[in-house]
């Protein structure tokens, strides 16, 4: 081979080798940049998660401080302090069901776009609830923005139809008027056990002519127009109804807590420690207080940047701050806001932020619960939820585990804060410790609401936290138990315990 050809071949080989080295260097640099970018992304994700962990932390000492603040605000509300965030409304329920109630009683449960009509036949201590029936009725949308007369005439007509299907299993003694407990879950200024004026409509209702009027009088006039002879003997809200339903089943019930879309609590207070109570003390010596605890606020509450933004963008900024941390309406939304920051700052779901993740309230608490309860090794159910709800077709295992951890942070904080509130009620009642002789009467808190009933990790955490706050000995005599649908039957039971025919 000629010398020139050899040199040419060598040059080609050298050039090819140099090119290969160059490509390898480029590939190596790209890999290093990708590795560095991935490390930076993971560092940013870890920073967001760590910041959330600190902001959502609820050490036991903090919870004790929150419980003490709850007691202080309860006492302010009972004094009628105009600046008290917890209103501590007097329910005028001084006779809770005992189990001795006899007879046929009705309930009407109006709290949203549907209402329920219920009847129960009570058979006294031995037979208890002999039979019960109910029907659910949807309110036509036009009646939610119409007139007061139209709405109450529609309700009375449906009630009259329901009474017409009474059947042989239900018996009204001769000469007696049917009696009704009215659960009305809108803000009301109650003036007696069977009267109260509407403060404002909520939940999509906007009806002319009812605000400032007695809602019992409105319903009574509508029943009269229908020719329905029925007397409203108790006007209650759903939490007071839950307390009544719980007490009927278990005489040791002292409080009721609803943890659902919203949250509230009611409890049995000694009437002589209610400074704003005017008039003679009730014979029972007790009075049920409707706390309206969702509006509790304290600088001890661990408010994060996500809570502040949610509150600022809400329909009622500065109000219901406690509710916004612990209730089903908001837990999923808080998770969404943390995931959105992770998507923006750390590309958790890829280089493009999923457009659906920007939508307010797209992640509901039932979906959060379903993700949180995924026990599969690869969290495939959680991944499927992210795909269905947020439109993320393929999530990494890391993204799924981070999402699970975020659900855990938000649910645990909510459950522990709710437990601190319950502990505050027990402290107010002196039920948080053993008596001097180391005995303690059994104390029961009746729970209702879909969040508590269906979100098992939430309810388990709440119960464990309450045990921790009480201590093992005191906790051994405190029972937290589900009183499912207590508010519906509770109104009928209160109609019975406040019956015009009661002895």
Short mmCIF file of C-alpha atoms in Angstrom, two decimals:
data_model
loop_
_atom_site.label_atom_id
_atom_site.label_comp_id
_atom_site.label_asym_id
_atom_site.label_seq_id
_atom_site.Cartn_x
_atom_site.Cartn_y
_atom_site.Cartn_z
CA UNK A 1 0.00 0.00 0.00
CA UNK A 2 1.32 3.42 -0.88
CA UNK A 3 2.61 5.54 1.93
CA UNK A 4 0.00 8.25 1.18
CA UNK A 5 -2.84 5.78 1.40
CA UNK A 6 -1.61 4.56 4.76
CA UNK A 7 -1.41 8.10 6.04
CA UNK A 8 -4.90 8.83 4.68
CA UNK A 9 -6.35 5.76 6.30
CA UNK A 10 -4.71 6.66 9.59
CA UNK A 11 -6.10 10.16 9.37
CA UNK A 12 -9.59 8.79 8.78
CA UNK A 13 -9.24 6.41 11.69
CA UNK A 14 -7.97 9.22 13.91
CA UNK A 15 -10.78 11.50 12.81
CA UNK A 16 -13.34 8.77 13.49
CA UNK A 17 -11.82 8.13 16.89
CA UNK A 18 -11.84 11.83 17.65
CA UNK A 19 -15.45 12.08 16.54
CA UNK A 20 -16.37 9.09 18.71
CA UNK A 21 -14.62 10.69 21.65
CA UNK A 22 -16.44 13.93 20.92
CA UNK A 23 -19.80 12.17 20.77
CA UNK A 24 -19.01 10.34 23.99
CA UNK A 25 -18.10 13.62 25.65
CA UNK A 26 -21.33 15.25 24.44
CA UNK A 27 -23.39 12.25 25.56
CA UNK A 28 -21.59 12.24 28.89
CA UNK A 29 -22.22 15.97 29.34
CA UNK A 30 -25.89 15.53 28.47
CA UNK A 31 -26.20 12.67 30.90
CA UNK A 32 -24.45 14.72 33.58
CA UNK A 33 -26.72 17.70 32.90
CA UNK A 34 -29.77 15.45 33.02
CA UNK A 35 -28.48 13.91 36.23
CA UNK A 36 -27.80 17.33 37.68
CA UNK A 37 -31.23 18.57 36.56
CA UNK A 38 -32.87 15.50 38.09
CA UNK A 39 -30.91 15.98 41.32
CA UNK A 40 -31.95 19.64 41.37
CA UNK A 41 -35.59 18.68 40.75
CA UNK A 42 -35.47 16.17 43.58
CA UNK A 43 -33.83 18.76 45.84
CA UNK A 44 -36.61 21.26 45.07
CA UNK A 45 -39.31 18.62 45.67
CA UNK A 46 -37.71 17.67 48.98
CA UNK A 47 -37.57 21.35 49.98
CA UNK A 48 -41.30 21.87 49.26
CA UNK A 49 -42.20 18.69 51.16
CA UNK A 50 -39.96 19.58 54.11
CA UNK A 51 -41.47 23.07 54.28
CA UNK A 52 -44.98 21.55 54.29
CA UNK A 53 -43.98 19.05 57.00
CA UNK A 54 -42.87 21.91 59.23
CA UNK A 55 -45.93 24.07 58.48
CA UNK A 56 -48.37 21.19 59.12
CA UNK A 57 -46.63 19.91 62.25
CA UNK A 58 -48.92 19.49 65.28
CA UNK A 59 -46.85 18.40 68.29
CA UNK A 60 -48.84 17.40 71.34
CA UNK A 61 -47.79 20.53 73.26
CA UNK A 62 -49.25 22.70 70.48
CA UNK A 63 -52.52 20.73 70.55
CA UNK A 64 -52.81 21.26 74.31
CA UNK A 65 -52.40 24.99 73.72
CA UNK A 66 -55.10 24.91 71.03
CA UNK A 67 -57.45 23.05 73.41
CA UNK A 68 -56.84 25.71 76.07
CA UNK A 69 -57.58 28.42 73.49
CA UNK A 70 -60.79 26.58 72.55
CA UNK A 71 -61.91 26.62 76.21
CA UNK A 72 -61.17 30.37 76.45
CA UNK A 73 -63.20 31.08 73.31
CA UNK A 74 -66.07 28.90 74.55
CA UNK A 75 -66.21 30.95 77.75
CA UNK A 76 -66.13 34.21 75.76
CA UNK A 77 -69.04 32.98 73.65
CA UNK A 78 -71.05 32.00 76.74
CA UNK A 79 -70.53 35.55 78.06
CA UNK A 80 -71.96 36.94 74.80
CA UNK A 81 -68.70 38.75 74.05
CA UNK A 82 -69.51 40.44 70.71
CA UNK A 83 -65.99 39.70 69.45
CA UNK A 84 -66.06 35.99 70.32
CA UNK A 85 -65.51 33.96 67.13
CA UNK A 86 -67.39 30.95 68.55
CA UNK A 87 -70.97 32.09 69.07
CA UNK A 88 -71.98 29.34 71.56
CA UNK A 89 -75.63 29.54 70.59
CA UNK A 90 -78.28 28.59 73.17
CA UNK A 91 -80.39 25.84 71.59
CA UNK A 92 -83.22 25.95 74.18
CA UNK A 93 -82.94 22.15 74.30
CA UNK A 94 -82.93 21.39 78.02
CA UNK A 95 -84.62 17.98 77.88
CA UNK A 96 -82.70 15.41 75.90
CA UNK A 97 -84.37 12.09 75.07
CA UNK A 98 -84.28 9.53 77.88
CA UNK A 99 -85.60 6.45 76.10
CA UNK A 100 -89.00 6.68 77.81
CA UNK A 101 -90.63 8.51 74.88
CA UNK A 102 -93.79 6.97 73.43
CA UNK A 103 -95.82 7.76 70.34
CA UNK A 104 -95.65 8.86 66.72
CA UNK A 105 -93.37 11.77 65.82
CA UNK A 106 -92.22 13.38 62.61
CA UNK A 107 -89.06 15.18 61.54
CA UNK A 108 -88.25 17.48 58.64
CA UNK A 109 -84.54 17.81 57.81
CA UNK A 110 -83.81 20.83 55.58
CA UNK A 111 -80.15 21.56 55.03
CA UNK A 112 -79.40 21.71 51.33
CA UNK A 113 -80.77 21.01 47.89
CA UNK A 114 -82.66 17.98 49.25
CA UNK A 115 -84.80 17.61 52.34
CA UNK A 116 -85.95 14.54 54.22
CA UNK A 117 -89.24 13.79 55.91
CA UNK A 118 -89.08 11.16 58.64
CA UNK A 119 -91.53 9.46 60.98
CA UNK A 120 -90.79 7.25 63.95
CA UNK A 121 -92.97 5.19 66.24
CA UNK A 122 -91.41 5.16 69.69
CA UNK A 123 -92.22 2.37 72.14
CA UNK A 124 -90.59 3.52 75.37
CA UNK A 125 -87.59 2.06 77.15
CA UNK A 126 -88.30 -1.53 76.20
CA UNK A 127 -89.19 -1.22 72.53
CA UNK A 128 -87.36 2.01 71.66
CA UNK A 129 -87.75 2.77 67.91
CA UNK A 130 -90.51 0.39 66.87
CA UNK A 131 -90.52 1.53 63.25
CA UNK A 132 -89.20 4.40 61.17
CA UNK A 133 -89.64 5.54 57.58
CA UNK A 134 -88.28 8.41 55.56
CA UNK A 135 -88.39 9.92 52.09
CA UNK A 136 -85.91 12.26 50.43
CA UNK A 137 -87.19 15.04 48.18
CA UNK A 138 -85.19 17.22 45.77
CA UNK A 139 -86.00 20.92 45.82
CA UNK A 140 -86.57 22.27 42.29
CA UNK A 141 -83.84 24.86 41.53
CA UNK A 142 -86.31 27.65 40.83
CA UNK A 143 -87.70 27.35 44.37
CA UNK A 144 -84.21 27.96 45.82
CA UNK A 145 -84.31 31.51 44.42
CA UNK A 146 -88.07 32.12 44.51
CA UNK A 147 -90.28 33.32 47.33
CA UNK A 148 -90.60 32.10 50.89
CA UNK A 149 -94.25 31.13 50.36
CA UNK A 150 -93.43 29.01 47.30
CA UNK A 151 -90.63 27.13 49.09
CA UNK A 152 -92.55 26.39 52.29
CA UNK A 153 -95.74 25.50 50.37
CA UNK A 154 -93.73 22.93 48.38
CA UNK A 155 -92.22 21.47 51.59
CA UNK A 156 -95.62 21.36 53.33
CA UNK A 157 -97.24 19.66 50.32
CA UNK A 158 -94.58 16.94 50.32
CA UNK A 159 -94.96 16.53 54.08
CA UNK A 160 -98.73 16.21 53.70
CA UNK A 161 -98.25 13.50 51.03
CA UNK A 162 -95.87 11.64 53.37
CA UNK A 163 -98.37 11.80 56.25
CA UNK A 164 -100.94 10.30 53.89
CA UNK A 165 -98.85 7.11 53.61
CA UNK A 166 -98.71 6.50 57.37
CA UNK A 167 -99.89 2.89 57.41
CA UNK A 168 -101.05 0.62 60.20
CA UNK A 169 -97.69 0.37 61.95
CA UNK A 170 -97.93 3.97 63.08
CA UNK A 171 -100.45 5.02 65.72
CA UNK A 172 -101.47 8.52 66.75
CA UNK A 173 -103.55 8.48 69.97
CA UNK A 174 -107.06 9.88 69.62
CA UNK A 175 -107.37 13.59 70.15
CA UNK A 176 -103.66 14.28 69.66
CA UNK A 177 -102.02 16.55 67.14
CA UNK A 178 -99.08 15.25 65.13
CA UNK A 179 -95.79 16.80 66.26
CA UNK A 180 -92.67 17.59 64.25
CA UNK A 181 -89.00 18.27 64.92
CA UNK A 182 -87.59 20.69 62.35
CA UNK A 183 -83.86 20.40 61.55
CA UNK A 184 -83.01 23.67 59.83
CA UNK A 185 -79.31 23.86 58.98
CA UNK A 186 -79.06 27.54 58.13
CA UNK A 187 -77.97 30.41 60.42
CA UNK A 188 -80.84 31.16 62.80
CA UNK A 189 -81.26 33.37 65.84
CA UNK A 190 -83.16 30.98 68.08
CA UNK A 191 -85.62 32.53 70.53
CA UNK A 192 -87.19 29.38 72.03
CA UNK A 193 -87.23 25.62 71.52
CA UNK A 194 -89.78 26.08 68.73
CA UNK A 195 -88.97 29.46 67.18
CA UNK A 196 -86.08 31.17 65.46
CA UNK A 197 -85.51 33.93 62.92
CA UNK A 198 -83.43 33.35 59.80
CA UNK A 199 -80.16 35.33 59.77
CA UNK A 200 -79.20 34.53 56.17
CA UNK A 201 -79.59 31.88 53.51
CA UNK A 202 -76.52 29.84 52.48
CA UNK A 203 -75.81 26.76 50.29
CA UNK A 204 -77.20 28.27 47.08
CA UNK A 205 -80.50 29.53 48.52
CA UNK A 206 -81.45 33.15 47.92
CA UNK A 207 -85.11 33.63 48.81
CA UNK A 208 -86.94 36.88 49.22
CA UNK A 209 -88.93 37.63 52.34
CA UNK A 210 -87.58 35.05 54.80
CA UNK A 211 -84.57 36.75 56.38
CA UNK A 212 -85.59 38.13 59.77
CA UNK A 213 -88.73 35.96 59.81
CA UNK A 214 -89.53 33.06 62.16
CA UNK A 215 -88.96 29.93 60.06
CA UNK A 216 -91.26 27.85 62.28
CA UNK A 217 -94.10 30.35 61.72
CA UNK A 218 -93.42 30.20 57.95
CA UNK A 219 -93.66 26.39 57.95
CA UNK A 220 -96.72 26.41 60.24
CA UNK A 221 -98.62 28.78 57.93
CA UNK A 222 -97.72 26.61 54.93
CA UNK A 223 -98.98 23.46 56.71
CA UNK A 224 -102.21 25.27 57.54
CA UNK A 225 -102.65 26.19 53.87
CA UNK A 226 -102.27 22.48 53.07
CA UNK A 227 -104.84 21.54 55.72
CA UNK A 228 -102.15 19.62 57.63
CA UNK A 229 -102.74 19.61 61.39
CA UNK A 230 -99.18 19.37 62.73
CA UNK A 231 -97.28 21.32 65.41
CA UNK A 232 -93.55 22.09 65.31
CA UNK A 233 -92.39 21.39 68.87
CA UNK A 234 -88.62 21.60 68.29
CA UNK A 235 -86.42 23.67 65.97
CA UNK A 236 -82.86 22.31 65.97
CA UNK A 237 -79.72 22.33 63.89
CA UNK A 238 -78.14 19.10 62.68
CA UNK A 239 -75.44 18.95 65.36
CA UNK A 240 -77.96 19.31 68.19
CA UNK A 241 -80.03 16.61 66.46
CA UNK A 242 -76.98 14.33 66.39
CA UNK A 243 -76.50 14.92 70.13
CA UNK A 244 -80.14 14.02 70.80
CA UNK A 245 -79.95 10.90 68.64
CA UNK A 246 -76.74 9.85 70.39
CA UNK A 247 -78.18 10.42 73.87
CA UNK A 248 -81.28 8.34 73.03
CA UNK A 249 -79.06 5.35 72.24
CA UNK A 250 -76.49 5.97 74.99
CA UNK A 251 -77.24 7.98 78.13
CA UNK A 252 -73.55 8.85 78.61
CA UNK A 253 -73.36 11.03 75.48
CA UNK A 254 -72.32 14.57 76.48
CA UNK A 255 -71.29 16.03 73.12
CA UNK A 256 -71.73 15.59 69.39
CA UNK A 257 -69.32 16.49 66.60
CA UNK A 258 -70.08 16.56 62.89
CA UNK A 259 -67.10 16.08 60.57
CA UNK A 260 -68.40 16.03 57.02
CA UNK A 261 -68.36 18.63 54.28
CA UNK A 262 -68.47 21.17 57.12
CA UNK A 263 -67.94 20.78 60.84
CA UNK A 264 -69.65 21.76 64.08
CA UNK A 265 -70.00 20.64 67.69
CA UNK A 266 -72.69 20.75 70.38
CA UNK A 267 -72.52 19.72 74.01
CA UNK A 268 -74.51 19.66 77.25
CA UNK A 269 -73.58 22.60 79.49
CA UNK A 270 -74.61 23.36 83.08
CA UNK A 271 -77.13 26.19 82.72
CA UNK A 272 -75.79 28.00 85.78
CA UNK A 273 -72.42 28.64 84.07
CA UNK A 274 -73.95 30.38 81.05
CA UNK A 275 -73.70 34.12 81.86
CA UNK A 276 -75.81 35.13 78.85
CA UNK A 277 -78.73 32.89 79.88
CA UNK A 278 -81.66 35.06 80.98
CA UNK A 279 -84.62 33.84 82.94
CA UNK A 280 -85.17 30.95 85.34
CA UNK A 281 -82.88 27.96 85.12
CA UNK A 282 -84.41 24.96 83.34
CA UNK A 283 -85.65 22.15 85.57
CA UNK A 284 -83.04 19.77 84.20
CA UNK A 285 -80.30 22.25 85.09
CA UNK A 286 -78.77 21.69 81.66
CA UNK A 287 -78.74 23.42 78.31
CA UNK A 288 -77.46 22.16 74.97
CA UNK A 289 -75.06 24.65 73.38
CA UNK A 290 -74.61 24.78 69.60
CA UNK A 291 -71.00 25.90 69.44
CA UNK A 292 -70.62 26.77 65.74
CA UNK A 293 -66.97 25.85 66.32
CA UNK A 294 -65.98 26.03 62.63
CA UNK A 295 -65.30 29.74 63.20
CA UNK A 296 -62.77 29.08 65.99
CA UNK A 297 -59.59 31.03 65.46
CA UNK A 298 -56.35 31.26 67.40
CA UNK A 299 -52.79 32.29 66.64
CA UNK A 300 -51.87 28.79 67.84
CA UNK A 301 -53.53 27.17 64.79
CA UNK A 302 -50.75 26.09 62.37
CA UNK A 303 -51.68 28.21 59.35
CA UNK A 304 -49.53 27.52 56.27
CA UNK A 305 -49.14 29.51 53.05
CA UNK A 306 -51.67 27.10 51.49
CA UNK A 307 -54.27 27.83 54.19
CA UNK A 308 -53.77 31.57 53.84
CA UNK A 309 -54.17 31.48 50.06
CA UNK A 310 -57.23 29.21 50.29
CA UNK A 311 -58.84 31.54 52.83
CA UNK A 312 -58.03 34.68 50.81
CA UNK A 313 -59.61 33.21 47.67
CA UNK A 314 -62.67 31.81 49.49
CA UNK A 315 -66.19 33.25 49.57
CA UNK A 316 -65.78 34.10 53.28
CA UNK A 317 -62.19 35.25 53.89
CA UNK A 318 -61.25 35.51 57.54
CA UNK A 319 -64.14 33.28 58.62
CA UNK A 320 -64.45 29.56 59.45
CA UNK A 321 -60.65 29.22 59.70
CA UNK A 322 -60.82 26.07 61.85
CA UNK A 323 -63.34 24.50 59.47
CA UNK A 324 -61.02 25.25 56.55
CA UNK A 325 -58.30 23.15 58.22
CA UNK A 326 -60.32 20.12 59.34
CA UNK A 327 -63.45 19.59 57.22
CA UNK A 328 -64.14 17.57 54.10
CA UNK A 329 -64.89 20.63 51.99
CA UNK A 330 -61.26 21.75 52.16
CA UNK A 331 -58.81 18.87 52.81
CA UNK A 332 -58.64 17.78 49.17
CA UNK A 333 -58.21 21.39 48.06
CA UNK A 334 -55.23 21.85 50.42
CA UNK A 335 -53.63 18.72 48.94
CA UNK A 336 -54.21 20.14 45.42
CA UNK A 337 -52.45 23.37 46.34
CA UNK A 338 -49.38 21.55 47.67
CA UNK A 339 -49.23 19.32 44.58
CA UNK A 340 -49.53 22.41 42.37
CA UNK A 341 -46.48 23.97 44.05
CA UNK A 342 -44.59 20.70 43.59
CA UNK A 343 -45.60 20.68 39.91
CA UNK A 344 -44.49 24.30 39.42
CA UNK A 345 -41.29 24.24 41.48
CA UNK A 346 -40.14 20.65 41.05
CA UNK A 347 -41.86 19.36 37.87
CA UNK A 348 -43.42 16.57 39.93
CA UNK A 349 -45.71 15.52 37.07
CA UNK A 350 -43.34 16.29 34.18
CA UNK A 351 -42.13 19.46 32.46
CA UNK A 352 -45.67 20.72 31.87
CA UNK A 353 -47.96 21.47 34.81
CA UNK A 354 -51.19 19.46 34.32
CA UNK A 355 -53.85 22.09 33.40
CA UNK A 356 -56.49 20.40 35.56
CA UNK A 357 -54.27 20.78 38.61
CA UNK A 358 -54.83 24.54 38.31
CA UNK A 359 -58.60 24.12 38.83
CA UNK A 360 -59.93 25.03 42.28
CA UNK A 361 -61.52 22.15 44.24
CA UNK A 362 -60.98 19.63 41.43
CA UNK A 363 -59.44 17.23 43.99
CA UNK A 364 -62.23 16.29 46.38
CA UNK A 365 -61.65 14.82 49.82
CA UNK A 366 -63.26 11.44 48.92
CA UNK A 367 -60.67 11.15 46.10
CA UNK A 368 -57.92 12.13 48.53
CA UNK A 369 -59.15 9.42 50.91
CA UNK A 370 -59.15 6.81 48.13
CA UNK A 371 -55.54 7.71 47.25
CA UNK A 372 -54.49 7.76 50.90
CA UNK A 373 -55.85 4.25 51.50
CA UNK A 374 -53.99 2.68 48.54
CA UNK A 375 -51.93 -0.21 49.94
CA UNK A 376 -50.65 -1.64 46.63
CA UNK A 377 -46.83 -1.85 46.40
CA UNK A 378 -46.69 0.43 43.35
CA UNK A 379 -49.63 2.69 44.39
CA UNK A 380 -51.41 1.88 41.14
CA UNK A 381 -54.82 2.97 42.46
CA UNK A 382 -53.36 6.33 43.48
CA UNK A 383 -51.83 6.65 40.01
CA UNK A 384 -55.18 5.86 38.40
CA UNK A 385 -56.84 8.60 40.48
CA UNK A 386 -54.20 11.13 39.39
CA UNK A 387 -54.84 10.13 35.79
CA UNK A 388 -58.64 10.32 36.08
CA UNK A 389 -58.78 13.56 38.07
CA UNK A 390 -55.72 15.53 36.97
CA UNK A 391 -55.22 14.06 33.52
CA UNK A 392 -51.66 12.87 34.23
CA UNK A 393 -51.33 9.79 32.01
CA UNK A 394 -48.17 8.36 33.53
CA UNK A 395 -46.83 9.24 36.97
CA UNK A 396 -43.51 8.09 38.38
CA UNK A 397 -43.43 5.96 41.50
CA UNK A 398 -41.67 8.86 43.22
CA UNK A 399 -44.53 11.24 42.32
CA UNK A 400 -47.08 8.77 43.67
CA UNK A 401 -45.25 8.33 46.96
CA UNK A 402 -44.89 12.09 47.37
CA UNK A 403 -48.63 12.49 46.69
CA UNK A 404 -49.37 9.84 49.32
CA UNK A 405 -47.15 11.66 51.82
CA UNK A 406 -48.93 14.97 51.12
CA UNK A 407 -52.31 13.30 51.75
CA UNK A 408 -50.90 11.98 55.01
CA UNK A 409 -49.69 15.42 56.12
CA UNK A 410 -53.01 17.15 55.43
CA UNK A 411 -55.24 14.40 56.86
CA UNK A 412 -53.10 13.97 59.99
CA UNK A 413 -53.08 17.70 60.73
CA UNK A 414 -56.87 17.91 60.25
CA UNK A 415 -57.54 14.89 62.46
CA UNK A 416 -55.20 16.08 65.22
CA UNK A 417 -56.70 19.59 65.22
CA UNK A 418 -60.21 18.10 65.42
CA UNK A 419 -59.07 15.94 68.36
CA UNK A 420 -57.72 19.07 70.10
CA UNK A 421 -61.17 20.66 69.75
CA UNK A 422 -62.89 17.63 71.28
CA UNK A 423 -60.31 17.62 74.08
CA UNK A 424 -61.16 21.29 74.68
CA UNK A 425 -64.85 20.43 75.13
CA UNK A 426 -63.97 17.64 77.55
CA UNK A 427 -61.73 20.05 79.51
CA UNK A 428 -64.55 22.60 79.69
CA UNK A 429 -66.79 19.90 81.17
CA UNK A 430 -64.12 18.60 83.56
CA UNK A 431 -64.17 15.23 81.78
CA UNK A 432 -60.49 15.31 80.83
CA UNK A 433 -59.14 13.69 83.98
CA UNK A 434 -59.93 11.09 86.60
CA UNK A 435 -61.84 12.20 89.70
CA UNK A 436 -60.14 12.55 93.08
CA UNK A 437 -61.05 8.98 93.99
CA UNK A 438 -59.53 7.89 90.65
CA UNK A 439 -62.94 6.94 89.32
CA UNK A 440 -64.46 8.41 86.21
CA UNK A 441 -67.92 8.17 84.77
CA UNK A 442 -68.06 6.94 81.20
CA UNK A 443 -68.13 9.86 78.74
CA UNK A 444 -69.32 9.48 75.14
CA UNK A 445 -68.86 11.80 72.15
CA UNK A 446 -71.27 11.06 69.30
CA UNK A 447 -69.74 11.55 65.85
CA UNK A 448 -71.47 12.01 62.50
CA UNK A 449 -70.45 13.05 59.00
CA UNK A 450 -68.94 11.36 55.96
CA UNK A 451 -65.37 12.51 56.68
CA UNK A 452 -65.32 10.76 60.05
CA UNK A 453 -67.33 7.75 58.86
CA UNK A 454 -65.56 6.97 55.57
CA UNK A 455 -62.00 8.37 55.88
CA UNK A 456 -60.62 5.65 58.15
CA UNK A 457 -57.08 7.03 58.44
CA UNK A 458 -58.55 10.37 59.51
CA UNK A 459 -60.85 8.88 62.16
CA UNK A 460 -58.14 6.51 63.47
CA UNK A 461 -55.69 9.39 63.82
CA UNK A 462 -58.32 11.53 65.59
CA UNK A 463 -59.04 8.79 68.13
CA UNK A 464 -55.35 8.04 68.75
CA UNK A 465 -54.60 11.75 69.24
CA UNK A 466 -57.47 12.17 71.71
CA UNK A 467 -56.11 9.21 73.71
CA UNK A 468 -52.68 10.82 73.70
CA UNK A 469 -54.08 14.15 74.95
CA UNK A 470 -56.19 12.55 77.67
CA UNK A 471 -53.60 10.04 78.82
CA UNK A 472 -54.29 6.31 78.99
CA UNK A 473 -56.17 6.35 82.32
CA UNK A 474 -58.62 9.16 81.51
CA UNK A 475 -58.96 7.95 77.92
CA UNK A 476 -60.15 4.56 79.17
CA UNK A 477 -63.48 6.13 80.17
CA UNK A 478 -63.95 8.30 77.04
CA UNK A 479 -65.69 6.75 74.04
CA UNK A 480 -65.86 8.30 70.59
CA UNK A 481 -68.45 6.55 68.46
CA UNK A 482 -70.38 6.96 65.22
CA UNK A 483 -74.00 8.05 65.57
CA UNK A 484 -74.91 7.61 61.92
CA UNK A 485 -77.86 9.76 60.79
CA UNK A 486 -78.31 11.02 64.31
CA UNK A 487 -79.53 14.41 63.11
CA UNK A 488 -82.59 13.02 61.27
CA UNK A 489 -84.05 10.83 63.98
CA UNK A 490 -82.69 13.27 66.58
CA UNK A 491 -85.15 15.96 65.51
CA UNK A 492 -88.07 13.53 65.91
CA UNK A 493 -86.76 12.52 69.34
CA UNK A 494 -86.53 16.18 70.39
CA UNK A 495 -90.10 16.69 69.20
CA UNK A 496 -90.98 13.83 71.57
CA UNK A 497 -88.96 15.09 74.56
CA UNK A 498 -90.47 18.59 74.13
CA UNK A 499 -93.96 17.36 73.27
CA UNK A 500 -96.93 19.45 74.34
CA UNK A 501 -98.28 16.22 75.85
CA UNK A 502 -95.11 15.36 77.82
CA UNK A 503 -95.68 14.85 81.52
#
